[in-house]
XYZ file of C-alpha atoms in Angstrom:
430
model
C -33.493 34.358 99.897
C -36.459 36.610 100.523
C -38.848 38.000 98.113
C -38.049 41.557 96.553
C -41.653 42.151 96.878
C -44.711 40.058 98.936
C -47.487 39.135 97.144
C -51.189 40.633 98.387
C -55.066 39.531 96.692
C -57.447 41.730 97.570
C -61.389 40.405 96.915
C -64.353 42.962 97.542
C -67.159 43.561 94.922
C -66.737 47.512 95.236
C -64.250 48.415 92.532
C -63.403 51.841 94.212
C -62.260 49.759 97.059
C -59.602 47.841 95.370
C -58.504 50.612 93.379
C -57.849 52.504 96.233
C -56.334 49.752 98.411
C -53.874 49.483 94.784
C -52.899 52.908 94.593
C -52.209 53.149 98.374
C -49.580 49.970 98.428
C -48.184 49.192 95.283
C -45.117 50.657 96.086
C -44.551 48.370 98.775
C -46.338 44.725 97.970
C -47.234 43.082 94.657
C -51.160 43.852 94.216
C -53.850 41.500 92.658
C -57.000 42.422 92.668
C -60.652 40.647 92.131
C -64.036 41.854 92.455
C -65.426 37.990 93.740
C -64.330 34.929 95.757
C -64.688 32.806 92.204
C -62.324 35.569 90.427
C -60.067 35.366 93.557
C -59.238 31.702 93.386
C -58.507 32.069 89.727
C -55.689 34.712 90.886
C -54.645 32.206 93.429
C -54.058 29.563 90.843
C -52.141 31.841 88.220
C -49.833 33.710 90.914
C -48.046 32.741 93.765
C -49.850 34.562 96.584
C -48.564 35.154 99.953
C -50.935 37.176 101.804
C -55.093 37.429 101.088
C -57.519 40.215 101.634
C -61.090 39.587 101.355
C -64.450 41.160 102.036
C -66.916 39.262 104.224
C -70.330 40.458 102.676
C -69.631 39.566 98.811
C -73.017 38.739 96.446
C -71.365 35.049 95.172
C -69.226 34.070 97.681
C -69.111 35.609 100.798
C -65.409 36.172 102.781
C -65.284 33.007 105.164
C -66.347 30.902 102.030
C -63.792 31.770 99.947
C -61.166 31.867 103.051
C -62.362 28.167 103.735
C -61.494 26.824 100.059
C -58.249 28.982 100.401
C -57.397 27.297 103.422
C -57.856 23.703 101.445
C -56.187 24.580 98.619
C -53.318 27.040 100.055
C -52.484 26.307 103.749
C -49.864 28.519 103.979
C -51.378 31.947 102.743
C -51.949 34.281 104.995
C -55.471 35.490 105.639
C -56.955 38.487 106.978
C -60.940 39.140 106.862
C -62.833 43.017 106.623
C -66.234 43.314 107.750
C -68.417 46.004 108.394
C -70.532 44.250 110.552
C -70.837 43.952 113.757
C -70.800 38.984 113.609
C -69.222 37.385 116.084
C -70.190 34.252 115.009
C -68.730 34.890 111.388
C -65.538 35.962 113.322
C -65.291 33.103 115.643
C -65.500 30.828 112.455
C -63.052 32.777 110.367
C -60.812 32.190 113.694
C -61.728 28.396 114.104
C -62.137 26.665 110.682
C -59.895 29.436 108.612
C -57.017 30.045 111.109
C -57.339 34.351 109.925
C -53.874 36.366 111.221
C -56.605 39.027 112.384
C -59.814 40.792 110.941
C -60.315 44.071 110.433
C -62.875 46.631 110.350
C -64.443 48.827 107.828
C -63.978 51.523 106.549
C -59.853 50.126 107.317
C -57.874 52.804 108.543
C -54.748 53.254 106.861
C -52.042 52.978 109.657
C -53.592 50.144 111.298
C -53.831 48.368 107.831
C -50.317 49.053 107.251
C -48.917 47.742 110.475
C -51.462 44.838 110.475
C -49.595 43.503 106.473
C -46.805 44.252 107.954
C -47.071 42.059 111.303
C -48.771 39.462 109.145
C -46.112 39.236 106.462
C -43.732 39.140 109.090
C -45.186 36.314 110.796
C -45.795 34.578 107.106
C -41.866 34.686 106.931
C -41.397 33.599 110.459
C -43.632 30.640 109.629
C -41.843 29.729 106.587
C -38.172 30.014 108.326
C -39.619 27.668 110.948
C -40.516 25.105 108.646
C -37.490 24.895 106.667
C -35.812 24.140 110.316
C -37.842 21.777 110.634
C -37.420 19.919 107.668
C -33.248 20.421 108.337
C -34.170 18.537 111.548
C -35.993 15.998 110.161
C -33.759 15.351 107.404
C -31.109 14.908 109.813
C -32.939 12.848 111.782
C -33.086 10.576 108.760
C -29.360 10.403 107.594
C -28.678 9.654 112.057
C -31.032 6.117 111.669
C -28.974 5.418 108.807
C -25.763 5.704 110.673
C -27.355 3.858 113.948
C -26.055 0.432 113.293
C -22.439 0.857 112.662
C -22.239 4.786 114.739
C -24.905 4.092 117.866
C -22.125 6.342 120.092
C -22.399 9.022 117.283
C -25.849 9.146 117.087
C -26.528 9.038 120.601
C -24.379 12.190 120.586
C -25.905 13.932 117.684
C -29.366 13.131 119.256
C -28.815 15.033 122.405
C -27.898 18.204 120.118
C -30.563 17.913 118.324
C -33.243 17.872 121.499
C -30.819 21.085 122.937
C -30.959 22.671 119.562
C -35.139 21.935 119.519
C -34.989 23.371 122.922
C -33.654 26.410 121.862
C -35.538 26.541 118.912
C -38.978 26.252 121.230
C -37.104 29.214 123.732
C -36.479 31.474 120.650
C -40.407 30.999 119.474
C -41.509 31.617 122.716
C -39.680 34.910 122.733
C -40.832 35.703 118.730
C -44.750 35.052 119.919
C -43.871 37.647 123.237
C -42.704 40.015 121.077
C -45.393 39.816 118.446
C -48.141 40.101 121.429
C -46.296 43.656 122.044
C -46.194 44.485 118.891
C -50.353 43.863 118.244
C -50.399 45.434 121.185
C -49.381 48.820 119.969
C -52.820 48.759 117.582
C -54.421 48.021 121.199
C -53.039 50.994 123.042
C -53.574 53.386 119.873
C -57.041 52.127 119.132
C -58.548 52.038 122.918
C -56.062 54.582 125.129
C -56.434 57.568 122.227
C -60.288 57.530 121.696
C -60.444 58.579 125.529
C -58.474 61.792 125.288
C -60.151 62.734 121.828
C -63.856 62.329 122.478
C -62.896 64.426 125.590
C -61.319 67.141 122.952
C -64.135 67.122 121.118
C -67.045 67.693 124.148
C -64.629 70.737 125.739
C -64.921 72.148 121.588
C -68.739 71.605 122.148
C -68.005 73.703 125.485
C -66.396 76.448 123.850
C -68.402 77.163 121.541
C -71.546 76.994 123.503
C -69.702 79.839 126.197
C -69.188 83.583 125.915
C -67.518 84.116 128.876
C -63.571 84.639 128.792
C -63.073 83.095 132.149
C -65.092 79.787 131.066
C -63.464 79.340 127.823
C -60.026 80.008 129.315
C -60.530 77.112 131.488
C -62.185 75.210 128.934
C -58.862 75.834 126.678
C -56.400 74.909 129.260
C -58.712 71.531 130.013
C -58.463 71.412 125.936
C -54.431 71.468 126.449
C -54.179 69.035 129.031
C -55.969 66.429 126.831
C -53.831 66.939 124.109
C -50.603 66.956 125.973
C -51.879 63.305 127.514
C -52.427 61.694 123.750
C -48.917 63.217 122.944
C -47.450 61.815 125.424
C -48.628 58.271 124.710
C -47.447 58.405 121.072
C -44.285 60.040 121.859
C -44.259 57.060 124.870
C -44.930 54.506 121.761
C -42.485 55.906 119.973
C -39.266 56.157 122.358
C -40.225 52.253 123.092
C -40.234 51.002 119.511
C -36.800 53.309 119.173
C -35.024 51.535 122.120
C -36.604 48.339 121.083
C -34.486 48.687 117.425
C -31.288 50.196 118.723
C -28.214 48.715 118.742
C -25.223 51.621 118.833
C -23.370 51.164 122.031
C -24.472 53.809 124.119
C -22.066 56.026 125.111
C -22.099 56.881 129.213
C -20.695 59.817 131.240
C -20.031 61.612 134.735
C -23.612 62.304 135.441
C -24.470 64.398 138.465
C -27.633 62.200 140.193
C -28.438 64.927 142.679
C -28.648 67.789 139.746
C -31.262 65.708 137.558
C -33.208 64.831 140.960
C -33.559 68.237 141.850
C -34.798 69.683 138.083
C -37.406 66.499 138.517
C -38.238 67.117 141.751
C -39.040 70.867 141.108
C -41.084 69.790 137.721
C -43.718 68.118 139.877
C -43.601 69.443 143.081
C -46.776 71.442 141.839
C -48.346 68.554 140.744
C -47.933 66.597 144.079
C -49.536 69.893 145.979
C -52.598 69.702 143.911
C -53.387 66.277 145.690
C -52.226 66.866 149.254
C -48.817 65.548 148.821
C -45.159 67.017 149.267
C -41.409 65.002 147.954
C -39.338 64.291 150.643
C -35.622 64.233 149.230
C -33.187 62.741 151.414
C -29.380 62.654 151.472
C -29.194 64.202 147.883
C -27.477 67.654 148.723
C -23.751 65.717 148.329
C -22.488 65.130 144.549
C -22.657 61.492 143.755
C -21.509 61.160 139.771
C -22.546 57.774 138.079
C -21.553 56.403 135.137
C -24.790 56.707 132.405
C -26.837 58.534 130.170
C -27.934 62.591 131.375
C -31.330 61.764 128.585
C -31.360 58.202 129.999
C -31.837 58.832 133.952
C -33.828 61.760 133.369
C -36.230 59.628 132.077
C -35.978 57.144 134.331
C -36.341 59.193 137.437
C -39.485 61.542 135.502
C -41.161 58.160 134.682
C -41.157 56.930 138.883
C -41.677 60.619 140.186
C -44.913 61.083 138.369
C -46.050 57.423 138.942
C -45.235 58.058 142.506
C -47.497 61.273 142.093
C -50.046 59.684 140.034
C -50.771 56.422 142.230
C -50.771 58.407 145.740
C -54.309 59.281 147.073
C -55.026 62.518 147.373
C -55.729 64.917 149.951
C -54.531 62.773 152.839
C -51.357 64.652 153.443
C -48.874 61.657 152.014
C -45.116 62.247 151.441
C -43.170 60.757 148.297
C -39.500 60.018 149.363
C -36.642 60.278 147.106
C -33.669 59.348 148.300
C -29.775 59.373 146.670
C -26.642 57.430 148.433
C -23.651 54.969 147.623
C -24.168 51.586 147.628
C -21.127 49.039 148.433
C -18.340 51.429 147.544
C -18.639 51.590 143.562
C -22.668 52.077 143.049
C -25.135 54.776 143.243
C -28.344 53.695 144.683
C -31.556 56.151 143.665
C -35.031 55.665 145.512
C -38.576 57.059 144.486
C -40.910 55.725 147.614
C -44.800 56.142 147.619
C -47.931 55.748 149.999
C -49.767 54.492 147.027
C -52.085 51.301 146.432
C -49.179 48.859 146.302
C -48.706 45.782 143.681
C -49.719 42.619 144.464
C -47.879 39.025 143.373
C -49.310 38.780 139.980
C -48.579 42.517 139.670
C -44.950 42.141 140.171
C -44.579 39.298 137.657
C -45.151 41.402 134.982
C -44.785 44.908 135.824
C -41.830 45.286 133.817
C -43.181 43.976 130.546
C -44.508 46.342 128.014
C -48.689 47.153 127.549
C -49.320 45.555 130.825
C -52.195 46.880 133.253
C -51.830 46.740 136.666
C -53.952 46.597 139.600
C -53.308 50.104 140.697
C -54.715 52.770 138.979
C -53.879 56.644 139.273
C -55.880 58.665 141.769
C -56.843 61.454 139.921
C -57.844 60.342 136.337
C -54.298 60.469 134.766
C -53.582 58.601 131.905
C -51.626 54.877 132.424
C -50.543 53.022 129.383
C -48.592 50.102 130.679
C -45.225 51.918 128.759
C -43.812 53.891 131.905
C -42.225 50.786 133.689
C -41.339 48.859 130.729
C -38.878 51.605 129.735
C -37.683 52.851 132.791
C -36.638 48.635 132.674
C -34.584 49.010 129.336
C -32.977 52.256 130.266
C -31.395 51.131 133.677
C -30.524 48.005 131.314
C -28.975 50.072 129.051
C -26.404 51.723 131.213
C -25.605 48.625 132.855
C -27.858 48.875 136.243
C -30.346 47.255 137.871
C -34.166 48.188 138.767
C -36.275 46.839 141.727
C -39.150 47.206 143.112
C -40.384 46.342 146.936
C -44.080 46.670 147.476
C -47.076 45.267 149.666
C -50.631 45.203 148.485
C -51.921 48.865 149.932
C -48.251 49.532 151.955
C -47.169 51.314 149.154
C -44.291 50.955 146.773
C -40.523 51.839 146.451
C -38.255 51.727 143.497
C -34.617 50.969 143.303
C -32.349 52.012 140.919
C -28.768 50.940 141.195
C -25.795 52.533 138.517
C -22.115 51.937 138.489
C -20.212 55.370 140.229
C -18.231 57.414 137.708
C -14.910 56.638 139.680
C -12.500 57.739 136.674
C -12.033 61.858 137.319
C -14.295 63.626 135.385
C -15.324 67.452 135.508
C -18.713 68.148 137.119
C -21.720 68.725 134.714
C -22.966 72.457 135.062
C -26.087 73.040 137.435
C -27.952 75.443 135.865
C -28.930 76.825 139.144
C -26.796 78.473 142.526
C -29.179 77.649 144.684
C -29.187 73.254 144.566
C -28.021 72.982 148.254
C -30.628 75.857 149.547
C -33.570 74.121 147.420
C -32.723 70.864 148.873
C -31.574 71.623 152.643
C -35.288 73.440 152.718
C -37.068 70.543 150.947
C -35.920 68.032 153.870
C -36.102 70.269 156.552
């Protein structure tokens, strides 16, 4: 049975820095405190600890010092280092000889030192799970040589089940580590793909203020706008992927008109795509085709390969992005976003679906990429039971498939919020 509450040390010889690491978490996690290494191993001895804290530069002991003797004493304790110093080597050796879940920086901020005890406590308890299998399989290892002489059949049998159920055990690890990797990855994307937009923020503020003119800061304001819209975007991208990633209602699918949610996309970047040169080609979508999904879902899907499409196109070579719409064997809808982009190559393709992943390609015009797009586009078609493809050559381009079940139970037509569908779309593929 798990802990009501983990227990956390935290050593650094500035007082103000424990007591505000205290007040911050005590709601959450057990705190001890101590103010050097010596005064930390005392804790460790009086309390059962599960997670340690320390300081590198300390006066008697310094941080891999203590996290050495910790590591002799206390295997199984977590261990986490803060430095303010710019030491590889110190790092390396924390890594190497102390086996630290991570080090952090100081001054720590406080969101990625809250995600960081919580990733670590999580894989403290994923640890400690692990070994109690282990010992389960070990002790029935043990009680099966007992048996061997008068059961061999028996124990043959119970062997093989074992090795499957090891198997599986290995699979399911594999998966845990994958998953953790995304999850440290999240501190990666916030840390790295954020700073971009807001050092860019804060020169165009420079801008402004240095300009009189209306015209200039105008621009200046809307440049200002755009930045902030991109670093939105990402967290609102983070976001929506942790919040698929921990659902688990059945989601509930509908009569969705494919053509309707093409056209509203394909009018919300049309401008875009004529700022670099390029027009969308729809084919075949002026005839209702209703699948079976989600109206939020799709729309995102279909947003997320439009504006890649747009993004990864060069510019000002007069390139088309194709969308098409049609049935597909009778009882599917198949949806296509084509480009004239850079293409994926092998390597690309094995993981272009997984989550923080950087491809090859980059966008043509400076736009923002943070390896999210694909990865839920992935889990949405998932969701409402269809598949997602992709067919692509190294600088032939690329085209996405999207395949849904039809809605073949009768069902009224969603509204279009427009008359004038057919017209739009007769003109757009003229």
């Amino acid at each position: 049975m798990q802990k009501e509450k983990y227990s956390i040390l935290y050593v650094d010889d500035e007082e103000a820095n424990l007591n505000v690491f205290k007040a911050a978490y005590k709601w959450d996690y057990k705190i001890y405190t101590a103010l050097s290494g010596t005064r930390g191993l005392a804790v460790l001895e009086e309390h059962p600890i599960d997670l340690v804290i320390t300081d590198q530069r300390m006066p008697d002991m310094d941080g891999v010092t203590l996290l050495k003797q910790i590591t002799a004493r206390y295997p199984d304790v977590v261990k986490i280092l803060l430095t303010g110093f710019s030491e590889p080597e110190v790092i390396i050796t924390a890594i190497n000889e102390c086996g630290i879940y991570r080090y952090i920086s100081k001054p720590w901020d406080d969101t990625e030192m809250r995600l960081s005890l919580q990733k670590a406590l999580e894989a403290y308890t994923l640890k400690q799970r692990n070994q109690q299998l282990i010992g389960a399989l070990q002790q029935a290892k043990a009680e099966l040589e007992q048996r061997v002489e008068e059961r061999t059949v028996e124990v043959r049998r119970q062997n093989e089940e074992i090795a499957q159920q090891k198997e599986e055990l290995t699979l399911h690890y594999e998966l845990l580590v994958e998953a953790m990797r995304e999850k440290n990855g999240i501190i990666g994307i916030v840390a790295h793909d954020l700073q971009a937009p807001l050092r860019r923020i804060s020169g165009l503020i420079e801008l402004i203020k240095m300009v009189s003119e209306q015209a200039e800061q105008a621009e200046y304001y809307n440049l200002l706008q755009k930045e902030i819209s991109q670093g939105v975007r990402l967290v609102q991208n983070i976001l929506f992927a942790e919040k698929l990633e921990e659902q688990t209602d059945e989601l509930v699918l509908e009569a969705i008109d494919l053509g309707q949610v093409i056209w509203t996309i394909v009018q919300k970047y049309e401008g875009m795509a004529a700022q670099k040169g390029l027009t969308i080609q729809l084919e075949n979508v002026t005839a209702p085709i209703f699948a079976s999904a989600s109206a939020d879902y799709f729309t995102r899907v279909l947003d997320n390969l439009v504006s890649n499409a747009v993004k990864f196109s060069p510019s000002n070579r007069g390139g088309h992005i194709f969308v098409r719409l049609a049935k597909h064997n009778g009882q599917q809808a198949r949806i296509q976003v084509q480009d004239q982009g850079p293409g994926f190559s092998d390597d690309d393709k094995k993981k272009i679906f997984k989550r923080f992943q950087k491809l090859s390609a980059q966008p043509t015009g400076g736009e923002p990429s943070t390896g999210l797009g694909l990865s839920i586009v992935k889990t949405l078609v998932d969701k409402m039971n269809g598949e997602l493809m992709v067919e692509s050559t190294v600088n032939a381009g690329a085209t996405f498939t999207v395949i849904l079940p039809l809605h073949l139970a009768k069902s009224p037509p969603l509204k279009v919020e427009s008359d004038n569908r057919g017209d739009f779309l007769n003109n757009k593929q003229e």
